[in-house]
Coordinates of C-alpha atoms and ligand atoms in Angstrom, one line a residue:
X1 CA 10.1 37.0 3.6
X2 CA 9.8 36.9 -0.1
X3 CA 6.4 35.6 -1.2
X4 CA 5.1 33.9 -4.1
X5 CA 6.7 31.4 -6.3
X6 CA 10.4 31.2 -4.6
X7 CA 10.9 27.5 -5.4
X8 CA 14.4 26.7 -6.4
X9 CA 15.7 30.1 -6.3
X10 CA 19.0 30.5 -4.9
X11 CA 19.2 32.2 -1.4
X12 CA 21.7 34.7 -2.8
X13 CA 18.8 36.2 -4.8
X14 CA 16.3 35.9 -2.0
X15 CA 18.6 37.7 0.5
X16 CA 19.1 40.5 -2.1
X17 CA 15.5 41.0 -2.2
X18 CA 15.1 40.4 1.3
X19 CA 17.3 43.3 2.1
X20 CA 15.1 45.7 0.4
X21 CA 12.7 45.6 3.3
X22 CA 15.2 47.7 5.3
X23 CA 15.3 50.3 2.5
X24 CA 13.6 53.8 2.9
X25 CA 12.0 55.1 -0.3
X26 CA 12.0 58.7 -1.0
X27 CA 8.6 59.7 -0.5
X28 CA 8.3 61.9 -3.4
X29 CA 9.9 59.6 -6.1
X30 CA 7.6 57.3 -8.1
X31 CA 10.0 54.7 -8.6
X32 CA 13.0 54.5 -6.4
X33 CA 16.0 53.5 -8.6
X34 CA 17.8 51.3 -6.0
X35 CA 15.0 49.3 -5.6
X36 CA 14.2 49.2 -9.5
X37 CA 17.8 48.2 -10.3
X38 CA 17.9 45.3 -7.6
X39 CA 14.4 43.9 -8.8
X40 CA 15.7 44.3 -12.4
X41 CA 18.8 42.4 -12.0
X42 CA 17.4 39.7 -10.0
X43 CA 14.3 39.1 -12.1
X44 CA 16.5 38.8 -15.1
X45 CA 18.6 36.4 -13.1
X46 CA 16.2 34.1 -12.0
X47 CA 13.6 34.6 -15.0
X48 CA 10.8 35.5 -12.9
X49 CA 8.8 38.5 -12.4
X50 CA 9.1 40.6 -9.5
X51 CA 6.7 42.9 -7.6
X52 CA 7.3 45.4 -4.7
X53 CA 4.6 46.8 -2.5
X54 CA 5.4 50.1 -1.1
X55 CA 3.4 52.4 1.4
X56 CA 3.3 56.1 1.6
X57 CA 5.8 56.2 4.3
X58 CA 8.1 54.7 1.6
X59 CA 8.5 51.4 3.4
X60 CA 8.3 48.2 1.2
X61 CA 5.6 45.9 2.9
X62 CA 5.7 43.2 0.5
X63 CA 7.8 41.4 -2.2
X64 CA 6.2 38.9 -4.5
X65 CA 7.9 36.5 -6.9
X66 CA 6.1 34.8 -10.0
X67 CA 4.0 35.1 -13.1
X68 CA 1.0 37.1 -13.3
X69 CA 2.2 39.1 -10.1
X70 CA -0.7 41.1 -9.3
X71 CA -3.1 38.6 -9.7
X72 CA -2.5 36.9 -6.3
X73 CA -3.4 39.9 -4.6
X74 CA -7.0 39.5 -6.2
X75 CA -7.8 37.3 -3.0
X76 CA -8.1 40.6 -1.4
X77 CA -10.4 42.5 -3.9
X78 CA -13.7 41.5 -2.5
X79 CA -12.7 43.0 0.7
X80 CA -10.8 45.9 -0.7
X81 CA -10.9 49.5 0.3
X82 CA -14.0 51.4 -0.2
X83 CA -13.1 54.5 1.0
X84 CA -10.4 56.0 -1.4
X85 CA -7.2 54.8 -2.4
X86 CA -5.5 52.1 -0.3
X87 CA -2.2 53.8 0.2
X88 CA 0.2 51.4 -1.5
X89 CA 1.6 51.2 -4.8
X90 CA 2.8 48.3 -6.8
X91 CA 5.9 48.4 -8.7
X92 CA 6.7 45.2 -11.0
X93 CA 8.9 43.8 -13.6
X94 CA 7.9 42.6 -17.0
X95 CA 10.3 40.6 -18.6
X96 CA 10.0 41.7 -22.1
X97 CA 10.5 45.0 -24.1
X98 CA 7.0 45.9 -23.2
X99 CA 6.3 48.0 -20.3
X100 CA 2.5 48.6 -20.7
X101 CA 0.4 47.5 -18.0
X102 CA -1.3 44.4 -18.9
X103 CA -5.0 43.6 -18.3
X104 CA -4.7 42.0 -15.0
X105 CA -2.4 44.7 -13.8
X106 CA -5.2 47.4 -14.6
X107 CA -7.7 45.1 -13.1
X108 CA -5.9 44.8 -9.8
X109 CA -5.4 48.5 -9.9
X110 CA -8.7 49.2 -10.1
X111 CA -9.9 46.4 -7.6
X112 CA -7.4 47.1 -5.0
X113 CA -7.5 50.8 -5.5
X114 CA -3.6 50.9 -5.4
X115 CA -2.1 54.6 -5.3
X116 CA -0.4 53.6 -8.5
X117 CA 0.5 50.7 -10.5
X118 CA 4.2 50.9 -12.1
X119 CA 5.6 48.4 -14.7
X120 CA 9.2 48.3 -15.8
X121 CA 10.3 46.6 -19.1
X122 CA 13.4 44.7 -18.2
X123 CA 15.9 43.7 -20.9
X124 CA 18.9 41.5 -19.8
X125 CA 18.7 42.9 -16.4
X126 CA 18.6 46.7 -17.3
X127 CA 15.4 48.5 -16.5
X128 CA 14.6 49.9 -20.1
X129 CA 11.2 51.7 -19.8
X130 CA 8.3 52.5 -17.5
X131 CA 4.7 52.9 -17.6
X132 CA 2.1 53.3 -14.8
X133 CA -1.3 53.8 -14.2
X134 CA -3.5 55.7 -11.6
X135 CA -7.5 55.7 -11.0
X136 CA -9.8 58.2 -12.7
X137 CA -11.5 60.3 -10.3
X138 CA -14.6 62.1 -11.5
X139 CA -17.2 64.0 -9.5
X140 CA -15.3 63.5 -6.5
X141 CA -15.8 59.7 -7.1
X142 CA -13.2 57.0 -7.8
X143 CA -14.1 55.5 -11.2
X144 CA -13.6 51.8 -12.2
X145 CA -11.3 53.1 -14.7
X146 CA -7.6 54.0 -15.0
X147 CA -5.4 56.6 -16.6
X148 CA -2.3 55.0 -18.1
X149 CA 1.1 57.0 -18.7
X150 CA 4.2 56.2 -20.4
X151 CA 6.2 54.3 -21.7
X152 CA 8.8 56.8 -20.1
X153 CA 12.6 56.4 -20.1
X154 CA 14.5 56.4 -16.9
X155 CA 14.9 60.0 -16.9
X156 CA 11.4 60.8 -17.8
X157 CA 10.2 58.6 -15.0
X158 CA 12.3 60.3 -12.5
X159 CA 10.6 63.7 -13.2
X160 CA 7.2 62.1 -12.0
X161 CA 6.6 63.7 -8.4
X162 CA 4.6 60.7 -6.6
X163 CA 3.6 62.8 -3.8
X164 CA 2.2 65.4 -5.9
X165 CA 0.5 62.9 -7.9
X166 CA -1.2 61.0 -4.9
X167 CA -2.0 64.3 -3.0
X168 CA -3.6 65.5 -6.2
X169 CA -5.7 62.2 -6.4
X170 CA -6.7 62.6 -2.6
X171 CA -7.7 66.0 -3.0
X172 CA -10.2 65.4 -5.9
X173 CA -12.0 62.3 -4.0
X174 CA -15.0 63.6 -2.0
X175 CA -15.5 61.8 0.9
X176 CA -19.1 62.2 2.1
X177 CA -19.6 62.5 5.8
X178 CA -20.3 59.2 6.3
X179 CA -17.2 57.9 4.7
X180 CA -14.7 60.5 6.4
X181 CA -15.9 59.0 9.9
X182 CA -17.2 55.7 8.1
X183 CA -18.8 54.3 11.3
X184 CA -17.9 54.1 14.9
X185 CA -17.0 50.4 14.2
X186 CA -13.4 49.4 14.6
X187 CA -12.4 47.6 11.4
X188 CA -10.8 44.1 12.4
X189 CA -8.9 41.4 11.0
X190 CA -9.2 38.1 12.7
X191 CA -6.3 35.7 12.5
X192 CA -6.7 31.8 13.5
X193 CA -4.5 28.7 13.7
X194 CA -5.3 25.3 13.4
X195 CA -6.3 23.5 16.4
X196 CA -7.3 20.1 17.6
X197 CA -10.2 20.5 20.0
X198 CA -12.8 19.4 17.8
X199 CA -13.5 22.7 15.8
X200 CA -12.3 23.5 12.6
X201 CA -10.3 27.0 12.5
X202 CA -13.3 28.1 10.0
X203 CA -15.7 27.6 13.0
X204 CA -13.7 28.8 15.6
X205 CA -13.1 32.2 13.4
X206 CA -16.7 32.4 12.8
X207 CA -17.2 32.2 16.5
X208 CA -14.5 34.9 17.1
X209 CA -16.3 37.0 14.5
X210 CA -19.6 36.8 16.3
X211 CA -17.5 37.8 19.4
X212 CA -16.0 40.8 17.4
X213 CA -19.3 41.7 16.2
X214 CA -20.9 41.6 19.8
X215 CA -18.1 43.8 20.8
X216 CA -19.0 46.2 18.2
X217 CA -16.5 45.7 15.6
X218 CA -16.8 45.1 12.0
X219 CA -15.0 42.1 10.4
X220 CA -13.2 43.0 7.1
X221 CA -11.3 39.9 6.5
X222 CA -10.1 36.3 8.3
X223 CA -6.8 35.0 8.1
X224 CA -6.2 31.2 8.6
X225 CA -2.7 29.9 9.4
X226 CA -1.9 26.4 8.9
X227 CA 1.1 26.4 10.8
X228 CA 0.8 24.4 14.0
X229 CA 4.2 25.2 15.6
X230 CA 4.0 28.3 17.7
X231 CA 6.5 31.4 17.0
X232 CA 7.6 32.4 20.4
X233 CA 8.2 35.9 19.2
X234 CA 5.4 36.3 16.8
X235 CA 3.1 33.5 17.6
X236 CA 2.3 33.2 13.7
X237 CA 5.9 33.9 12.3
X238 CA 7.2 37.1 11.1
X239 CA 6.6 36.5 7.5
X240 CA 2.9 36.0 8.0
X241 CA 2.7 38.9 10.2
X242 CA 4.3 41.0 7.4
X243 CA 1.7 39.7 5.0
X244 CA -1.0 40.7 7.5
X245 CA 0.4 44.3 7.8
X246 CA -0.1 44.6 3.9
X247 CA -3.5 43.1 4.4
X248 CA -4.2 45.9 7.3
X249 CA -3.0 48.6 4.9
X250 CA -5.1 47.8 2.0
X251 CA -8.2 46.9 4.2
X252 CA -7.7 50.1 6.4
X253 CA -8.4 47.8 9.2
X254 CA -7.8 49.3 12.9
X255 CA -7.1 46.2 14.8
X256 CA -6.0 42.6 14.3
X257 CA -7.6 40.2 16.6
X258 CA -6.1 36.8 17.3
X259 CA -8.0 33.7 18.1
X260 CA -5.7 32.3 20.7
X261 CA -3.9 33.8 23.7
X262 CA -1.0 35.8 23.1
X263 CA 1.8 36.7 25.7
X264 CA 2.9 40.3 25.9
X265 CA 6.1 39.9 23.8
X266 CA 4.2 38.7 21.1
X267 CA 1.8 41.2 21.5
X268 CA 4.2 43.9 21.1
X269 CA 6.2 42.5 18.2
X270 CA 2.8 41.8 16.3
X271 CA 2.0 45.5 16.9
X272 CA 5.3 46.7 16.0
X273 CA 5.1 44.8 12.6
X274 CA 1.7 45.1 11.7
X275 CA 1.5 48.7 12.9
X276 CA -2.0 48.8 14.6
X277 CA -3.2 47.2 17.9
X278 CA -3.3 43.6 18.3
X279 CA -5.5 41.7 20.8
X280 CA -6.3 38.2 21.6
X281 CA -9.6 36.3 22.0
X282 CA -9.4 36.5 25.8
X283 CA -9.1 40.4 25.5
X284 CA -12.1 40.3 23.5
X285 CA -14.2 38.2 25.6
X286 CA -13.1 40.2 28.6
X287 CA -14.3 43.4 26.8
X288 CA -17.6 41.9 25.9
X289 CA -17.9 41.2 29.5
X290 CA -17.1 44.6 30.7
X291 CA -19.6 46.0 28.3
X292 CA -22.5 43.6 29.6
X293 CA -21.7 43.3 33.3
X294 CA -24.8 44.6 35.1
X295 CA -24.7 43.8 38.9
X296 CA -22.1 45.1 41.1
X297 CA -20.5 41.8 41.6
X298 CA -20.4 41.1 37.7
X299 CA -18.5 44.5 37.2
X300 CA -16.3 43.7 40.2
X301 CA -15.3 40.3 38.7
X302 CA -14.8 41.6 35.2
X303 CA -12.4 44.4 36.3
X304 CA -10.5 42.0 38.3
X305 CA -10.1 39.3 35.6
X306 CA -9.3 42.1 32.9
X307 CA -6.6 43.3 35.3
X308 CA -5.3 40.0 36.1
X309 CA -4.8 39.1 32.6
X310 CA -3.2 42.3 32.0
X311 CA -0.6 42.6 34.5
X312 CA 1.7 40.0 33.3
X313 CA 1.4 41.1 29.8
X314 CA 2.2 44.9 30.4
X315 CA 5.8 44.5 30.3
X316 CA 5.6 43.4 26.7
X317 CA 2.6 45.8 25.6
X318 CA 3.6 48.0 22.7
X319 CA 2.7 51.5 21.9
X320 CA -0.5 50.8 20.7
X321 CA -2.1 49.4 23.7
X322 CA -0.2 51.2 26.5
X323 CA -1.5 54.5 24.8
X324 CA -5.1 53.0 25.4
X325 CA -6.2 54.5 22.2
X326 CA -9.9 53.4 23.0
X327 CA -12.2 50.5 21.5
X328 CA -11.7 46.9 22.0
X329 CA -9.5 45.7 24.6
X330 CA -9.3 49.1 26.5
X331 CA -12.7 49.4 28.0
X332 CA -13.4 48.2 31.5
X333 CA -16.8 47.8 33.2
X334 CA -19.1 51.1 32.7
X335 CA -16.8 52.2 30.0
X336 CA -14.3 53.3 32.1
X337 CA -10.5 53.0 31.0
X338 CA -8.3 50.5 32.3
X339 CA -5.6 51.2 34.4
X340 CA -2.1 51.1 32.4
X341 CA 0.2 51.5 35.4
X342 CA 1.3 48.4 37.0
X343 CA 1.4 49.7 40.6
X344 CA -2.1 51.0 40.3
X345 CA -3.0 47.8 39.0
X346 CA -1.9 45.7 41.6
X347 CA -3.5 48.2 44.3
X348 CA -6.8 48.0 42.2
X349 CA -6.6 44.2 42.3
X350 CA -6.1 44.3 46.0
X351 CA -9.2 46.4 46.4
X352 CA -11.4 44.3 44.1
X353 CA -10.4 41.2 45.9
X354 CA -11.5 42.8 49.3
X355 CA -14.9 44.1 47.8
X356 CA -15.8 40.8 46.2
X357 CA -15.1 39.0 49.4
X358 CA -17.9 41.4 50.8
X359 CA -20.3 40.6 48.1
X360 CA -19.7 37.0 48.1
X361 CA -20.5 36.9 52.0
X362 CA -23.8 38.7 51.2
X363 CA -24.7 36.2 48.5
X364 CA -24.2 32.9 50.6
X365 CA -26.2 34.9 53.3
X366 CA -28.9 35.1 50.6
X367 CA -28.6 31.5 49.6
X368 CA -29.1 30.4 53.1
X369 CA -32.1 32.4 53.6
X370 CA -33.5 30.7 50.4
X371 CA -32.4 27.3 52.0
X372 CA -34.5 28.1 54.9
X373 CA -37.5 28.8 52.8
X374 CA -36.8 25.3 51.3
X375 CA -37.5 26.5 47.8
X376 CA -35.6 24.3 45.4
X377 CA -33.1 26.1 43.0
X378 CA -33.0 25.1 39.1
X379 CA -30.1 26.4 37.3
X380 CA -29.9 26.9 33.6
X381 CA -26.7 26.4 32.0
X382 CA -25.5 26.1 28.6
X383 CA -23.2 27.3 25.7
X384 CA -23.6 30.9 24.8
X385 CA -26.5 32.0 22.6
X386 CA -28.4 28.5 22.9
X387 CA -31.6 30.3 24.4
X388 CA -31.3 30.2 28.1
X389 CA -32.6 33.4 28.4
X390 CA -35.3 33.2 25.9
X391 CA -36.5 29.9 27.7
X392 CA -36.4 31.1 31.1
X393 CA -38.1 34.5 30.2
X394 CA -40.7 32.4 28.3
X395 CA -41.2 30.2 31.5
X396 CA -41.8 33.3 33.8
X397 CA -44.4 34.3 31.2
X398 CA -46.3 31.2 31.3
X399 CA -45.8 29.8 34.7
X400 CA -43.9 32.7 36.4
X401 CA -44.7 35.0 39.5
X402 CA -42.8 37.9 38.4
X403 CA -42.5 39.1 35.0
X404 CA -39.4 41.1 34.7
X405 CA -37.4 40.0 31.7
X406 CA -33.9 38.9 31.3
X407 CA -32.1 40.5 28.5
X408 CA -32.4 38.3 25.6
X409 CA -30.6 39.0 22.3
X410 CA -29.2 37.1 19.7
X411 CA -25.9 38.5 20.8
X412 CA -23.1 36.3 22.6
X413 CA -23.1 36.7 26.3
X414 CA -26.3 38.7 26.6
X415 CA -26.5 37.6 30.2
X416 CA -23.6 38.2 32.5
X417 CA -25.2 37.7 35.9
X418 CA -27.0 35.0 37.4
X419 CA -30.6 36.5 37.8
X420 CA -33.1 34.3 39.8
X421 CA -36.8 34.2 39.3
X422 CA -39.9 32.0 40.9
X423 CA -41.8 29.6 38.6
X424 CA -44.9 27.7 39.6
X425 CA -44.7 24.0 38.7
X426 CA -47.7 22.3 37.4
X427 CA -48.5 20.9 40.8
X428 CA -48.5 24.1 42.4
X429 CA -45.0 23.8 44.0
X430 CA -42.5 26.6 43.4
X431 CA -39.1 26.7 42.2
X432 CA -36.3 29.2 41.7
X433 CA -35.2 29.5 38.4
X434 CA -31.6 31.1 37.8
X435 CA -30.0 31.9 34.6
X436 CA -26.5 31.9 34.2
X437 CA -23.8 33.5 31.9
X438 CA -23.1 31.4 28.7
X439 CA -20.1 29.1 28.7
X440 CA -17.8 29.4 25.5
X441 CA -14.8 27.5 24.2
X442 CA -11.3 28.8 24.9
X443 CA -13.1 30.4 28.0
X444 CA -10.2 31.9 29.7
X445 CA -9.0 30.5 32.9
X446 CA -9.1 33.8 34.8
X447 CA -12.6 34.0 33.8
X448 CA -13.7 30.8 34.8
X449 CA -11.9 31.6 38.1
X450 CA -13.6 35.0 38.3
X451 CA -17.3 33.7 37.7
X452 CA -16.7 30.8 39.8
X453 CA -18.8 32.5 42.5
X454 CA -21.7 33.4 40.1
X455 CA -21.5 29.6 39.2
X456 CA -21.8 28.8 42.8
X457 CA -25.2 29.1 42.2
X458 CA -24.8 26.2 39.9
X459 CA -23.0 24.1 42.3
X460 CA -25.6 24.7 45.1
X461 CA -28.7 24.2 42.7
X462 CA -31.0 21.2 43.1
X463 CA -31.2 20.7 39.5
X464 CA -29.2 21.9 36.4
X465 CA -31.1 22.5 33.1
X466 CA -28.5 22.1 30.3
X467 CA -29.8 23.9 27.4
X468 CA -28.4 22.9 23.9
X469 CA -28.9 24.4 20.7
X470 CA -30.3 21.4 18.7
X471 CA -29.8 23.7 15.4
X472 CA -26.2 23.9 16.0
X473 CA -24.1 21.5 13.9
X474 CA -21.5 22.0 16.8
X475 CA -24.0 21.0 19.6
X476 CA -22.0 18.1 20.8
X477 CA -18.7 20.1 21.2
X478 CA -20.8 22.6 22.9
X479 CA -22.2 20.2 25.3
X480 CA -18.6 18.8 26.2
X481 CA -17.2 22.2 26.6
X482 CA -19.9 23.1 29.0
X483 CA -19.6 19.8 30.8
X484 CA -16.0 20.5 31.0
X485 CA -16.6 23.8 33.0
X486 CA -19.0 22.0 35.0
X487 CA -16.5 19.7 36.2
X488 CA -14.1 22.4 36.7
X489 CA -16.6 24.2 39.3
X490 CA -17.3 20.7 40.8
X491 CA -20.8 20.4 39.6
X492 CA -20.3 17.0 37.3
X493 CA -22.4 14.9 39.3
X494 CA -25.4 17.1 40.0
X495 CA -28.8 15.8 38.5
X496 CA -29.2 17.2 35.2
X497 CA -31.7 17.5 32.4
X498 CA -30.6 18.2 28.9
X499 CA -33.2 20.6 27.1
X500 CA -32.8 20.4 23.3
X501 CA -33.8 23.8 22.2
X502 CA -34.6 25.4 18.9
X503 CA -36.1 22.1 17.6
X504 CA -38.5 24.5 15.6
X505 CA -35.3 25.1 13.2
X506 CA -33.1 21.8 14.1
X507 CA -32.4 19.0 11.8
X508 CA -33.8 15.6 12.6
X509 CA -30.4 14.2 12.5
X510 CA -28.7 16.7 14.7
X511 CA -31.2 16.0 17.3
X512 CA -30.8 12.1 17.0
X513 CA -27.0 12.4 17.3
X514 CA -27.5 14.3 20.7
X515 CA -30.2 12.0 21.9
X516 CA -28.0 8.9 21.1
X517 CA -25.1 10.2 23.3
X518 CA -26.8 11.6 26.2
X519 CA -29.6 10.6 28.9
X520 CA -32.3 12.6 30.1
X521 CA -33.3 15.0 27.0
X522 CA -36.3 16.9 26.5
X523 CA -36.8 18.4 23.1
X524 CA -38.3 21.9 23.1
X525 CA -38.6 25.2 21.4
X526 CA -38.5 28.2 23.7
X527 CA -39.7 30.5 20.9
X528 CA -42.4 28.3 19.6
X529 CA -43.4 27.3 23.3
X530 CA -43.0 23.6 22.2
X531 CA -42.8 20.7 25.0
X532 CA -42.2 23.4 27.8
X533 CA -44.9 21.9 29.9
X534 CA -43.0 18.4 29.4
X535 CA -39.8 20.2 30.6
X536 CA -41.3 21.5 33.6
X537 CA -42.9 18.0 34.5
X538 CA -39.4 16.4 33.9
X539 CA -38.3 19.2 36.5
X540 CA -40.7 18.4 38.8
X541 CA -39.9 14.8 38.8
X542 CA -36.4 15.3 39.3
X543 CA -36.6 17.5 42.0
X544 CA -39.5 16.4 44.1
X545 CA -39.3 12.8 43.8
X546 CA -36.9 9.7 43.7
X547 CA -37.2 7.6 40.8
X548 CA -38.1 4.1 42.0
X549 CA -38.4 0.9 40.0
X550 CA -41.1 -1.5 41.3
X551 CA -43.1 -4.3 40.1
X552 CA -46.7 -4.5 40.7
X553 CA -49.3 -7.1 40.0
X554 CA -52.5 -5.8 38.9
X555 CA -55.5 -8.1 38.8
X556 CA -57.4 -8.4 35.4
X557 CA -60.4 -6.8 37.1
X558 CA -58.3 -3.6 37.5
X559 CA -56.9 -3.6 34.1
X560 CA -57.8 0.2 33.6
X561 CA -54.8 0.9 36.1
X562 CA -52.6 -0.3 33.9
X563 CA -53.8 2.0 31.0
X564 CA -53.4 4.7 33.6
X565 CA -49.7 3.9 34.2
X566 CA -49.2 3.8 30.6
X567 CA -50.6 7.4 30.5
X568 CA -48.0 8.0 33.0
X569 CA -45.4 7.0 30.8
X570 CA -43.7 4.8 33.6
X571 CA -44.1 1.3 32.3
X572 CA -41.0 -0.4 31.5
X573 CA -42.3 -3.8 30.9
X574 CA -45.6 -6.0 31.3
X575 CA -46.3 -9.5 31.3
X576 CA -49.8 -11.3 31.3
X577 CA -50.0 -13.9 34.0
X578 CA -52.5 -16.1 35.4
X579 CA -53.3 -14.2 38.2
X580 CA -52.9 -10.8 36.7
X581 CA -50.8 -8.3 35.0
X582 CA -47.4 -8.0 36.2
X583 CA -45.9 -4.4 35.2
X584 CA -42.7 -3.1 36.0
X585 CA -42.7 0.8 36.7
X586 CA -40.1 3.3 36.8
X587 CA -41.5 6.3 38.6
X588 CA -41.8 8.5 41.6
X589 CA -42.4 7.8 45.1
X590 CA -46.0 9.6 45.3
X591 CA -47.2 7.4 42.3
X592 CA -45.9 3.9 43.9
X593 CA -47.7 4.9 47.1
X594 CA -50.8 5.5 45.2
X595 CA -50.6 1.9 43.9
X596 CA -49.0 0.5 47.0
X597 CA -51.5 -2.3 47.4
X598 CA -50.2 -4.1 44.1
X599 CA -46.8 -4.2 45.1
X600 CA -45.2 -7.5 44.6
X601 CA -42.8 -8.5 47.6
Ligands
GTP701 N1 -35.4 29.3 16.3 C1 -35.5 29.5 17.7 N2 -34.6 30.6 18.1 C2 -34.6 30.5 19.4 C3 -35.2 29.6 20.3 N3 -34.8 30.0 21.6 C4 -33.8 31.1 21.6 N4 -33.7 31.4 20.2 C5 -32.9 32.5 19.7 O1 -31.7 32.2 20.2 C6 -30.7 33.5 20.3 C7 -30.3 33.4 21.8 O2 -31.2 33.4 22.8 P1 -30.6 33.6 24.2 O3 -31.8 33.4 24.9 O4 -30.3 35.2 24.3 O5 -29.5 32.7 24.4 P2 -28.6 32.6 25.8 O6 -28.2 31.3 25.8 O7 -29.2 33.2 27.1 O8 -27.4 33.5 25.6 P3 -26.2 34.0 26.5 O9 -27.1 34.7 27.5 O10 -25.5 35.1 25.4 O11 -25.4 33.1 27.0 C8 -31.8 34.6 20.1 O12 -31.6 35.2 19.1 C9 -33.1 33.7 20.3 O13 -34.4 34.4 19.8 C10 -35.9 28.6 19.6 O14 -36.7 27.7 20.3 N5 -35.9 28.7 18.3
MG702 MG1 -28.8 34.7 28.3

């Protein structure tokens, strides 16, 4: 793939340039003459400047056509390497007698920390003279200044030993202890494609970024791919993959994470081209789940899901992953390494399924017991990070019988196991509140499958409290994502309350939009303890009483009852008739019973 302004250029020239990708440059030589003569000729013929980017292994990783060639790379400058030279040299043509580096050339050199920047003056297709620049290093630090050498003739430039130059530069850069081992964090590049599921790529990538950070990585760049057609071999197309390879080198990234699922072949091809570990969103989510699972059952489920996801992909998996170098995508529950041998994986899957069967049986026995005690169960569901755990902890703190806290953190998937606590409602009745794992978009199917038994709690519950982050602009899409999973586990017809959380920071119009679309909303703030009593009242109402609509006729002498009913917030309409006030109320059985004598037949 040739980048830049290739419009109107004959295929013949593009092919000649393309062939350079196969060429191995001598590692010692600053400007490989075969490359120089090709780009000089083509540059002259098409009357455009050409730049090639070569890594230290002597591989050409990118070829660019256009004017102002070094400029397009500035898009990376903000994320450029802070840890020394970027390991790439740029060689480009000037279609004039002037081989001196231009100001943009020098700026790019400094910004990107190229190993060197070489300019060739090309006259009538012949390389005439050369100049090159490299960064100034003082007291162990790379300065924002460059040394420029030349112009040199072809003979002179051939005497420059590139390897010596770069080795010397590298030697003089003093890496502090921190820089040598910059952090335990993996540096990752994210790649996303446009999708049509209601999210923009940017939002989806933002979520992927949060996921990556939750997994302990540092995101150094995000790549957006416009192409909607999926390449069977590379997912994004081989040209784009090469572009990412260049990025990876200059940003010194350790891994690339794709926002969509990749198959084994795509993973292998991408790893080969990009030259580092490549993982997808599902692997990342599984990795997070592996780190977070606490209960025996949770751990078993995560491992099972991981192995099931891996098995069909193993054939295609490249060097990078089968070596299991460590980091994201290689962790199993409890930091143990994942199996990479197919036969072992199959055996392990079999064992895990057996073990899970046992655990499942236990769980249903427990559930039976609870049923016998007749304590109703309220299940908290909701998109990840909406505040389910915070809400449940607050409720436990204020109304609970035991005060053990559920891990709450501003991290995705803080909760991975259903945990259940008893809460006393205002009326004095007890209910069990159970917190569940957060739901997330593009939740891998294996995972829904794996967590079904955890989610059985939801299916078996008496009431669902669907918690929504009212401050999130995607709240409605998130609600729909959760509803979709609820449908998948067969819980769509359950009695449900929508708790719109975080109203302390939510925008008015956002809340309005949610309320306009859904019934049974209660606006709350878990953190600020706003309306939590109201939520519990609503819970009580939904669980312990059927809602009935009745018409009462209340004599004028008993008018205070009407105001009492108004206080209960259950009056739907009222009419002043001759023999009394006719009110239609929508409320619970026990309240209706209280006013039985006024019932109109
Ligand atoms: N401003 C504000 N922030 C809140 C509120 N409730 C929760 N949060 C914050 O939202 C973040 C996520 O809260 P959690 O309770 O961990 O969310 P969760 O839904 O349990 O998340 P998972 O278990 O990962 O699915 C935390 O940083 C909370 O402090 C609220 O009412 N207002
Ligand atoms: Mg939680």
